[in-house]
Short mmCIF file of C-alpha atoms and ligand atoms in Angstrom, two decimals:
data_model
loop_
_atom_site.label_atom_id
_atom_site.label_comp_id
_atom_site.label_asym_id
_atom_site.label_seq_id
_atom_site.Cartn_x
_atom_site.Cartn_y
_atom_site.Cartn_z
CA MET A 1 9.05 -20.93 -11.09
CA GLU A 2 6.21 -19.68 -13.35
CA HIS A 3 5.03 -16.58 -12.32
CA VAL A 4 1.55 -16.79 -10.61
CA SER A 5 -0.46 -13.45 -10.65
CA VAL A 6 -1.32 -12.29 -6.97
CA LEU A 7 -4.94 -11.27 -6.42
CA LEU A 8 -5.68 -11.54 -10.33
CA GLN A 9 -9.08 -11.58 -9.89
CA GLN A 10 -9.91 -9.11 -7.21
CA ALA A 11 -7.74 -6.30 -9.11
CA ILE A 12 -9.23 -6.95 -12.30
CA ASP A 13 -12.62 -6.59 -10.87
CA SER A 14 -11.50 -3.19 -8.62
CA LEU A 15 -10.48 -1.73 -11.50
CA ALA A 16 -14.22 -1.68 -13.39
CA ILE A 17 -12.82 -2.22 -16.91
CA LYS A 18 -14.25 -0.26 -19.99
CA GLU A 19 -14.18 -1.85 -23.31
CA ASP A 20 -13.11 1.50 -24.46
CA GLY A 21 -10.91 2.64 -21.91
CA ILE A 22 -6.79 3.29 -21.37
CA TYR A 23 -5.41 1.19 -18.78
CA VAL A 24 -1.69 1.10 -17.43
CA ASP A 25 0.06 -1.81 -15.94
CA LEU A 26 2.77 -0.23 -13.79
CA THR A 27 4.34 -3.92 -13.46
CA LEU A 28 4.17 -6.26 -16.42
CA GLY A 29 6.30 -9.21 -15.31
CA ARG A 30 4.82 -12.02 -17.15
CA ALA A 31 1.58 -9.95 -18.29
CA GLY A 32 -0.54 -11.93 -15.82
CA HIS A 33 -2.82 -8.83 -15.04
CA SER A 34 -1.86 -7.45 -18.22
CA SER A 35 -3.41 -10.12 -20.42
CA GLU A 36 -6.62 -10.06 -18.09
CA ILE A 37 -6.92 -6.15 -18.93
CA LEU A 38 -5.97 -6.45 -22.77
CA ARG A 39 -8.90 -9.37 -23.11
CA ARG A 40 -11.44 -6.60 -21.47
CA ILE A 41 -10.33 -3.71 -23.57
CA PRO A 42 -11.10 -4.75 -27.21
CA GLU A 43 -11.92 -0.92 -28.25
CA GLY A 44 -9.38 0.55 -25.28
CA HIS A 45 -5.41 0.76 -25.10
CA LEU A 46 -3.22 -0.65 -22.61
CA TYR A 47 0.14 0.83 -21.74
CA ALA A 48 2.53 -1.23 -19.23
CA PHE A 49 5.80 -0.68 -17.89
CA ASP A 50 8.92 -3.14 -16.92
CA LEU A 51 12.39 -2.35 -15.72
CA ASP A 52 13.28 -6.05 -16.69
CA GLN A 53 14.06 -6.52 -20.77
CA GLN A 54 13.22 -10.15 -20.29
CA ALA A 55 9.76 -9.27 -19.02
CA ILE A 56 9.14 -7.26 -21.90
CA GLU A 57 10.17 -9.74 -24.29
CA GLU A 58 8.32 -12.69 -23.00
CA SER A 59 4.57 -10.75 -22.24
CA THR A 60 4.89 -9.22 -25.78
CA THR A 61 4.32 -12.83 -27.00
CA ARG A 62 1.91 -13.61 -24.84
CA LEU A 63 -0.18 -10.25 -24.99
CA SER A 64 0.05 -10.20 -29.09
CA ALA A 65 -1.73 -13.75 -28.90
CA ILE A 66 -4.71 -11.49 -27.14
CA GLY A 67 -4.82 -8.38 -29.26
CA GLN A 68 -2.42 -5.59 -30.71
CA ASN A 69 -4.07 -2.50 -28.83
CA PHE A 70 -1.22 -2.12 -26.58
CA THR A 71 2.35 -0.52 -25.74
CA LEU A 72 5.12 -2.05 -23.78
CA ILE A 73 7.56 0.36 -22.23
CA HIS A 74 11.23 -0.85 -20.95
CA ALA A 75 11.46 2.18 -17.95
CA SER A 76 10.53 2.76 -14.67
CA PHE A 77 7.11 3.48 -13.89
CA ALA A 78 8.60 6.54 -11.81
CA SER A 79 8.55 8.18 -15.22
CA LEU A 80 4.57 7.41 -16.04
CA LYS A 81 3.56 10.79 -16.38
CA GLU A 82 6.63 11.63 -19.13
CA GLU A 83 6.23 8.17 -20.88
CA LEU A 84 2.41 8.75 -21.11
CA ALA A 85 2.69 12.62 -22.27
CA LYS A 86 5.38 11.42 -25.12
CA ARG A 87 2.74 9.32 -26.47
CA GLY A 88 -0.13 12.11 -26.22
CA VAL A 89 -1.83 10.40 -23.47
CA THR A 90 -2.60 12.69 -20.38
CA LYS A 91 -5.45 10.84 -18.87
CA VAL A 92 -6.34 7.27 -17.92
CA ASP A 93 -9.12 4.94 -16.55
CA GLY A 94 -7.21 2.91 -14.51
CA ILE A 95 -3.46 2.12 -13.32
CA LEU A 96 -2.67 -1.13 -11.38
CA ALA A 97 0.88 -1.44 -9.53
CA ASP A 98 1.51 -5.35 -8.51
CA LEU A 99 4.90 -4.39 -6.63
CA GLY A 100 8.26 -6.19 -6.06
CA VAL A 101 9.84 -8.58 -7.58
CA SER A 102 8.43 -11.57 -10.00
CA SER A 103 8.66 -15.29 -9.46
CA PRO A 104 11.36 -15.65 -12.77
CA GLN A 105 13.40 -12.94 -11.36
CA PHE A 106 13.37 -14.16 -7.88
CA ASP A 107 13.97 -18.09 -8.67
CA ASP A 108 16.92 -17.30 -11.22
CA PRO A 109 19.82 -17.88 -9.28
CA ALA A 110 21.82 -15.70 -11.58
CA ARG A 111 19.83 -12.56 -10.93
CA GLY A 112 21.19 -12.79 -6.98
CA PHE A 113 17.70 -11.70 -5.26
CA SER A 114 17.40 -14.98 -3.41
CA TYR A 115 19.66 -15.95 0.06
CA ARG A 116 18.96 -19.58 -1.13
CA TYR A 117 21.18 -19.62 -3.99
CA ASP A 118 24.74 -19.20 -3.81
CA ALA A 119 25.06 -16.28 -6.66
CA LYS A 120 27.19 -12.79 -7.41
CA LEU A 121 25.61 -9.92 -5.90
CA ASP A 122 23.17 -8.42 -8.19
CA MET A 123 19.60 -8.10 -7.66
CA ARG A 124 18.78 -5.10 -10.49
CA MET A 125 15.52 -5.61 -12.06
CA ASP A 126 16.85 -3.56 -15.42
CA GLN A 127 20.13 -5.64 -16.00
CA SER A 128 21.39 -2.76 -17.83
CA ALA A 129 21.14 -0.87 -14.78
CA PRO A 130 24.65 0.87 -13.35
CA LEU A 131 24.01 -0.02 -9.73
CA SER A 132 24.10 -3.40 -8.55
CA ALA A 133 24.04 -4.93 -4.85
CA TYR A 134 28.03 -5.53 -5.46
CA ASP A 135 28.21 -1.74 -5.64
CA VAL A 136 26.05 -1.11 -2.89
CA VAL A 137 27.81 -3.58 -0.46
CA ASN A 138 31.24 -2.76 -1.33
CA THR A 139 31.09 0.82 -1.72
CA TYR A 140 28.57 2.51 0.22
CA ASP A 141 29.94 4.29 3.49
CA GLU A 142 29.03 2.94 6.86
CA ALA A 143 26.24 5.45 7.79
CA SER A 144 24.54 4.71 4.17
CA LEU A 145 24.69 1.10 4.82
CA LEU A 146 23.22 1.58 8.28
CA ARG A 147 20.68 3.80 7.00
CA ILE A 148 19.15 1.43 4.36
CA LEU A 149 19.17 -1.76 6.48
CA ARG A 150 17.02 0.43 8.89
CA ASP A 151 14.59 2.64 6.79
CA TYR A 152 14.26 -0.33 3.99
CA GLY A 153 14.93 -3.36 6.02
CA GLU A 154 13.38 -2.42 9.53
CA GLU A 155 16.37 -4.79 10.44
CA ASN A 156 16.76 -4.50 14.44
CA ASP A 157 20.65 -5.64 13.82
CA ALA A 158 21.39 -3.01 11.53
CA TYR A 159 24.35 -1.43 13.10
CA ARG A 160 26.20 -4.59 13.80
CA ILE A 161 26.04 -5.68 9.79
CA ALA A 162 26.50 -2.40 8.34
CA SER A 163 29.87 -2.43 10.66
CA ASN A 164 30.39 -5.94 9.95
CA ILE A 165 30.25 -5.30 6.05
CA VAL A 166 32.67 -2.64 6.31
CA ARG A 167 35.02 -4.88 8.07
CA ALA A 168 35.09 -7.58 5.88
CA ARG A 169 35.13 -5.57 2.90
CA LYS A 170 38.66 -4.19 4.08
CA GLU A 171 40.06 -7.84 3.84
CA LYS A 172 38.26 -8.42 0.27
CA PRO A 173 35.07 -7.46 -1.55
CA ILE A 174 32.05 -9.07 -0.76
CA GLU A 175 31.33 -11.21 -3.58
CA THR A 176 28.45 -13.09 -3.38
CA THR A 177 24.93 -13.55 -1.71
CA PHE A 178 26.25 -16.45 0.55
CA ASP A 179 29.22 -14.60 1.62
CA ILE A 180 26.78 -11.51 3.07
CA VAL A 181 24.45 -14.47 4.31
CA GLU A 182 27.76 -15.24 6.60
CA ILE A 183 28.30 -11.81 7.41
CA ILE A 184 24.64 -11.07 8.48
CA LYS A 185 24.48 -14.39 10.44
CA ALA A 186 28.04 -13.22 12.45
CA SER A 187 26.13 -10.19 13.16
CA LYS A 188 23.03 -11.63 15.19
CA SER A 189 22.72 -13.28 18.42
CA ALA A 190 21.80 -16.98 18.76
CA LYS A 191 18.52 -15.92 19.84
CA THR A 192 17.67 -14.22 17.44
CA LEU A 193 19.00 -16.84 14.65
CA ALA A 194 16.72 -19.45 16.20
CA LYS A 195 13.74 -17.42 15.45
CA LYS A 196 11.25 -18.57 12.68
CA GLY A 197 12.19 -16.84 9.04
CA HIS A 198 15.71 -16.71 7.31
CA PRO A 199 17.97 -14.18 8.93
CA ALA A 200 19.13 -12.65 5.71
CA LYS A 201 15.48 -11.71 4.77
CA GLN A 202 15.40 -8.00 5.92
CA THR A 203 19.06 -7.49 4.40
CA PHE A 204 18.18 -8.78 1.48
CA GLN A 205 14.79 -6.68 0.98
CA ALA A 206 16.99 -3.69 2.06
CA LEU A 207 19.60 -4.21 -0.58
CA ARG A 208 16.79 -4.60 -3.47
CA ILE A 209 14.85 -1.74 -2.61
CA GLU A 210 18.30 0.38 -2.56
CA VAL A 211 19.26 -0.96 -6.21
CA ASN A 212 16.04 -0.70 -7.81
CA GLY A 213 15.30 2.40 -6.50
CA GLU A 214 12.04 1.02 -5.10
CA ALA A 215 10.96 3.46 -2.52
CA LYS A 216 11.57 6.56 -4.39
CA ALA A 217 9.58 4.93 -7.55
CA LEU A 218 6.51 4.21 -5.15
CA GLU A 219 6.46 7.63 -3.72
CA GLN A 220 6.60 9.34 -7.29
CA ILE A 221 3.88 7.18 -8.29
CA LEU A 222 1.67 7.65 -5.40
CA ARG A 223 2.38 11.45 -6.30
CA ASP A 224 1.76 11.44 -10.00
CA ALA A 225 -0.83 8.41 -10.68
CA PRO A 226 -3.81 9.78 -8.93
CA THR A 227 -3.55 13.13 -11.08
CA LEU A 228 -3.75 11.05 -14.33
CA LEU A 229 -6.92 9.41 -13.51
CA LYS A 230 -10.27 10.34 -15.21
CA LYS A 231 -13.51 10.84 -13.07
CA GLU A 232 -14.08 7.68 -11.88
CA GLY A 233 -10.66 6.35 -12.71
CA ARG A 234 -9.37 3.66 -10.77
CA LEU A 235 -5.71 3.48 -8.74
CA ALA A 236 -5.31 -0.12 -7.60
CA ILE A 237 -1.99 -1.20 -5.99
CA ILE A 238 -0.93 -4.59 -4.60
CA THR A 239 1.86 -4.34 -1.98
CA PHE A 240 3.71 -7.24 -0.44
CA MET A 241 5.96 -5.20 2.14
CA SER A 242 4.29 -3.55 4.97
CA LEU A 243 6.61 -0.79 4.40
CA ASP A 244 5.02 -0.20 0.69
CA ASP A 245 1.19 -0.88 2.23
CA ARG A 246 2.14 1.76 5.25
CA ALA A 247 3.17 4.79 2.12
CA THR A 248 0.02 3.51 0.43
CA LYS A 249 -2.46 3.80 2.99
CA ARG A 250 -0.91 7.07 4.32
CA ALA A 251 -1.27 8.93 0.60
CA PHE A 252 -4.82 6.85 -0.19
CA HIS A 253 -6.02 8.44 3.07
CA GLU A 254 -4.73 12.33 2.40
CA LEU A 255 -6.35 12.08 -1.29
CA SER A 256 -9.55 10.93 0.32
CA THR A 257 -10.03 13.02 3.23
CA ARG A 258 -11.14 16.61 3.27
CA GLU A 259 -8.80 19.22 3.74
CA GLY A 260 -10.30 20.93 6.82
CA ASP A 261 -10.72 17.54 8.26
CA ARG A 262 -6.91 16.75 7.56
CA TYR A 263 -5.65 20.05 9.10
CA GLY A 264 -8.37 20.33 11.98
CA LEU A 265 -9.14 23.79 10.22
CA ALA A 266 -12.20 25.59 11.65
CA LEU A 267 -14.19 25.66 8.91
CA ARG A 268 -18.11 25.06 8.50
CA PRO A 269 -18.87 22.07 6.88
CA GLU A 270 -20.04 23.74 3.59
CA GLU A 271 -16.53 25.54 3.44
CA ILE A 272 -14.78 22.32 3.28
CA PRO A 273 -13.84 21.29 -0.17
CA GLU A 274 -14.98 18.16 -1.05
CA PRO A 275 -12.10 15.69 -1.40
CA GLU A 276 -10.94 14.75 -5.10
CA TYR A 277 -10.43 10.95 -4.36
CA ARG A 278 -12.87 8.45 -2.31
CA LEU A 279 -11.47 4.86 -1.50
CA LEU A 280 -13.36 1.73 -2.89
CA THR A 281 -12.86 -0.04 0.36
CA HIS A 282 -11.56 1.01 3.61
CA LYS A 283 -9.61 -1.80 4.42
CA PRO A 284 -7.26 -3.78 2.08
CA ILE A 285 -8.48 -6.59 -0.52
CA LEU A 286 -6.40 -9.79 0.98
CA PRO A 287 -6.01 -13.02 -1.10
CA SER A 288 -8.77 -15.83 0.12
CA LEU A 289 -7.94 -19.08 1.75
CA GLU A 290 -7.92 -20.67 -1.78
CA GLU A 291 -5.56 -18.50 -3.32
CA LEU A 292 -2.99 -18.76 -0.16
CA GLU A 293 -3.34 -22.56 -0.16
CA ALA A 294 -2.65 -22.63 -4.09
CA ASN A 295 0.35 -19.89 -3.95
CA PRO A 296 2.05 -19.19 -0.53
CA ARG A 297 3.85 -16.20 -2.08
CA ALA A 298 0.38 -14.23 -1.79
CA ALA A 299 0.68 -14.80 1.68
CA SER A 300 1.62 -10.84 2.49
CA ALA A 301 -0.47 -9.25 -0.46
CA LYS A 302 -2.73 -6.49 0.18
CA LEU A 303 -4.85 -4.39 -2.49
CA ARG A 304 -5.63 -1.40 -1.98
CA VAL A 305 -7.32 0.64 -4.70
CA LEU A 306 -8.05 4.88 -4.99
CA ILE A 307 -11.23 6.38 -7.39
CA LYS A 308 -11.43 9.67 -8.74
CA ASN A 309 -14.55 11.60 -7.69
C1 SAM B 1 5.35 -8.85 -8.93
S1 SAM B 1 5.93 -8.38 -10.50
C2 SAM B 1 4.49 -8.28 -11.71
C3 SAM B 1 3.56 -9.50 -11.92
C4 SAM B 1 2.31 -9.48 -12.59
N1 SAM B 1 1.56 -8.79 -12.17
C5 SAM B 1 1.76 -10.85 -13.44
O1 SAM B 1 0.95 -10.98 -13.02
O2 SAM B 1 2.69 -11.29 -14.40
C6 SAM B 1 6.65 -6.99 -10.47
C7 SAM B 1 7.15 -6.71 -11.92
O3 SAM B 1 7.63 -5.07 -11.55
C8 SAM B 1 8.59 -4.64 -12.19
N2 SAM B 1 9.15 -3.79 -11.27
C9 SAM B 1 9.30 -3.25 -10.26
N3 SAM B 1 9.38 -2.10 -10.05
C10 SAM B 1 9.07 -1.51 -11.08
C11 SAM B 1 9.54 -0.06 -11.69
N4 SAM B 1 9.74 1.00 -10.81
N5 SAM B 1 9.11 0.23 -12.77
C12 SAM B 1 9.38 -0.78 -13.98
N6 SAM B 1 8.96 -2.05 -13.55
C13 SAM B 1 8.98 -2.33 -12.12
C14 SAM B 1 9.70 -5.99 -11.60
O4 SAM B 1 10.64 -5.96 -12.87
C15 SAM B 1 8.57 -7.11 -12.09
O5 SAM B 1 8.61 -7.78 -13.18
#
C-alpha cells in the first residue's frame, strides 16, 4: 500500500517553516512530510534520516523533482547530532519525527512486520542490520523476553508467552510470523482471545521495538533534538503508540516547566529561571474525522510540538 502521510497539514503548519530555514525530517519514509517541507524552503536545506535503504532510494527520486537542496542520511536518527555535526550543522529551525513503521514496510509480507501474513520473522527497518526478530525470539533468554514483552508490548500475558517461546524453541527454531502467532494464541485464555483486536498485536509491537532499538532512539532524540533548535525553532513529534506519546509528553513537559516549579524549590518567583522551551499546544493535535475516515491507520496518531524560547 502507498504510504498516506498522517497529520500532514498539521505537522507542516506546526513547524512554521521559513523559506531559508534548515529542517530535519527524522523519519523520511516515502517523503510525504519531507516533500512538503522542501517545497517551502527554496533558500533553505532539508536533512532527512531513514534506516530503510528502500525509503532513501524512492524518496531521492521524489524529492529531486522538487529541488536539489536536500541531503538524505541512511542512519538511525539516534545519531542526529553526530550526523549533522559531520555536515557542519549545529543549529536548525525545525525537526520532525513521524515515528514507527511505514505502510510499504508493514504491507510487504517479506519484511515480517505483520501478523496477517506468514513470513520469516524479520522486522528490521534497516535490512543490513545484524539483529532480526528471528534472533530475538530464538536466542534471548526468558527474562529478557519477559522484559521486552512487558515494557515494550505492555502485554498482560507476557510471562506465559515468554515461557512458551522458550519451550517451543527447544523442539525446533521458531521460523515464521505464524509460528509465533500460534504460540501467542496458546498462551492466552479463551476469554482474552474473544476480545477485540488481534492477540499478537502487543507481542509484535514489542519485538519490532527491540529489533529496531526504537525506544532507545526516541529517548536519545528527546535529549538531543531540543538542544539543536535555534531560537523559535520547533520540534514536532507524531506518535502512534501510548509508550512513545507518554515519553514525548513527559520530556516536553520537563523542558517547558520552570525548574523551581519542577523540583518544588523554595525560590521566589523572580529567582526561578525562565524555561528554555514552551509548548505550542498543551493537548496533542489529533487527526480530523475526515482524515480518520480516509486513513484508519491514523487512528492513534498524536502530534506534540515544542518551541525553543
Ligand atoms: C511512519 S514512517 C514515516 C513516513 C513519512 N513521514 C512519510 O510521510 O512518508 C516512519 C519511517 O521512519 C523510519 N524510522 C523509524 N525509526 C527510525 C530511526 N530510529 N532512524 C531512522 N529512521 C527510522 C522507518 O524506516 C520508516 O520509513
